Coordinates of C-alpha atoms in Angstrom, one line a residue:
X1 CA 0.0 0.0 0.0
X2 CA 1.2 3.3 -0.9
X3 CA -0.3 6.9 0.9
X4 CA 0.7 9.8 -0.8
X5 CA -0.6 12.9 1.5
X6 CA -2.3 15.9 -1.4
X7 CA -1.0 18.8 -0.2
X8 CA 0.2 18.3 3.2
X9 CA 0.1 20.8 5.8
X10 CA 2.7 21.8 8.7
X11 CA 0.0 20.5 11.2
X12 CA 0.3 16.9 10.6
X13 CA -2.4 16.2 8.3
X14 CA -3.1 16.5 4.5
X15 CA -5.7 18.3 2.2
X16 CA -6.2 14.4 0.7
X17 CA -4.7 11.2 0.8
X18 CA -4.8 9.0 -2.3
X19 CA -4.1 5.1 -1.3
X20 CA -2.8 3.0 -3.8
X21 CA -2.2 -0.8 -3.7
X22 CA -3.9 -1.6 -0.9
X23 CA -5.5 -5.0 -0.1
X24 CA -7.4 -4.3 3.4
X25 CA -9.5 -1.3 4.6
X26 CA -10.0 -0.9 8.3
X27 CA -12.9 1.3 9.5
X28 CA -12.5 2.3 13.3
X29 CA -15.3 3.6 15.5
X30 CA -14.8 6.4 17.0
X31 CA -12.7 5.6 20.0
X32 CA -13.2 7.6 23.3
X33 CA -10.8 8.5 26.4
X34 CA -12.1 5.1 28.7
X35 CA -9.6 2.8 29.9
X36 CA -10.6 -1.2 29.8
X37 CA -11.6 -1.0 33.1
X38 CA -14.3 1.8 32.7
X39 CA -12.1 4.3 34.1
X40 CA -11.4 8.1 32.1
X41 CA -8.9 10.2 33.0
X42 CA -10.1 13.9 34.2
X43 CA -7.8 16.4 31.6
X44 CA -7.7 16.7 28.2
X45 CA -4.3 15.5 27.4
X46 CA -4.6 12.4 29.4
X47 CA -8.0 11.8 27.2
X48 CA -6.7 12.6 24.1
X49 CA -3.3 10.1 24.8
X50 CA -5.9 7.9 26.0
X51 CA -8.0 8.0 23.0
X52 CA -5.3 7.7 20.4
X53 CA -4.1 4.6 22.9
X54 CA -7.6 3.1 21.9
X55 CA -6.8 3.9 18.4
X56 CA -3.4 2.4 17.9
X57 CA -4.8 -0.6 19.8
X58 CA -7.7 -1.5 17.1
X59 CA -4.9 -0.6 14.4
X60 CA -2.8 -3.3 16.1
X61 CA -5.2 -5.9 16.1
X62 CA -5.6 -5.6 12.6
X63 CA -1.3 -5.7 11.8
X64 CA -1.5 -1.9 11.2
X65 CA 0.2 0.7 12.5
X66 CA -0.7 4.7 12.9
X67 CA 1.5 4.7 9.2
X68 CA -1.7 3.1 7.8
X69 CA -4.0 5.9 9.1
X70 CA -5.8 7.5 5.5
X71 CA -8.0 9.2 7.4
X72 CA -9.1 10.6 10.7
X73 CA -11.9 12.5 12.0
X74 CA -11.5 14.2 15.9
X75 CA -14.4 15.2 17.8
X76 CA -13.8 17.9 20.4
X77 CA -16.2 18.7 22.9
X78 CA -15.0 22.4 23.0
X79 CA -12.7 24.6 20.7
X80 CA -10.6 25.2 23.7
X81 CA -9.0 22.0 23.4
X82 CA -7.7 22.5 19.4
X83 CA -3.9 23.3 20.5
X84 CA -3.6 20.6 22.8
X85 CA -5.5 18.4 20.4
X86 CA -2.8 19.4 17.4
X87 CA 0.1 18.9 20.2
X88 CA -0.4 15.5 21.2
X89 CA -1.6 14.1 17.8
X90 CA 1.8 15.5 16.4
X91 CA 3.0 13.6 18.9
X92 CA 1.2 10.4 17.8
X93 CA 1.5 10.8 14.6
X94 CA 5.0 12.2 14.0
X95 CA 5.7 12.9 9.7
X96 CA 2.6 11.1 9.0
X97 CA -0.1 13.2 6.9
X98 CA -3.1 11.3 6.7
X99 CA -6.8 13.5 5.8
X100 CA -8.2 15.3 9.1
X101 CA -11.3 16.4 10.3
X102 CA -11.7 18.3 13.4
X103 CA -15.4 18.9 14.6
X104 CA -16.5 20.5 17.5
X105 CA -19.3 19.1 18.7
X106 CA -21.3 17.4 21.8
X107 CA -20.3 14.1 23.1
X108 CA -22.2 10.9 24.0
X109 CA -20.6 11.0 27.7
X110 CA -20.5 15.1 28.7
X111 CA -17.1 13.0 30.7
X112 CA -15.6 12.2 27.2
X113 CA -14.2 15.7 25.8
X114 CA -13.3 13.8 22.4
X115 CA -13.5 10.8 20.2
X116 CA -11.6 9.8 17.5
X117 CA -12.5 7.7 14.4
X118 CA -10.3 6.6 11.3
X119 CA -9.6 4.9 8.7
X120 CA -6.8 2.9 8.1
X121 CA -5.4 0.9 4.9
X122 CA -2.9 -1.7 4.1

């Protein structure tokens, strides 16, 4: 499989991402900031590390890793949380420009102040 990232931006993410070659297409549901045992942490950062920890761990499971991402859509409960948001998924993400969507929006549990969803291919 081969991503190339249309027009890439400094932010870790690209205007498009056109996959080529690829035999398997994973869709991931949106993952949330709750550990396997129920619990979710009270800050943002520890719920966004938290969330992308969710989404690395479905990517796993299927022999992927965040390289395979295509696309991702992030769903913030509140604008205030975009920097920190960009910050740790730089982190997570490193050179890798896969399509982004940010939406602020409400959450299905007001303790859940994101959710991430993707889609990965390999």
């Amino acid at each position: 499989m081969q991503l190339t990232s249309i027009d890439p931006q400094p932010w870790s993410y690209a205007q498009g991402a056109l996959v080529t070659g690829a035999d398997r297409v994973l869709f991931i549901s949106g993952q949330v900031p709750e550990a396997p045992d129920g619990t979710v942490p009270d800050d943002f950062d520890s719920q966004c590390r938290l969330a992308w920890r969710n989404v690395l761990t479905v990517l796993g499971e299927a022999g992927m890793t965040e390289r395979h991402l295509v696309k991702v859509t992030i769903f913030l409960s509140d604008r205030s949380y975009r920097e920190a948001n960009g910050r740790i998924r730089r982190e997570v993400l490193g050179d890798h420009c896969p399509a982004l969507t940010i939406i602020i929006t409400g959450i299905y549990d007001e303790a859940w102040l994101l959710e991430i969803e993707a889609v990965a291919a390999a």
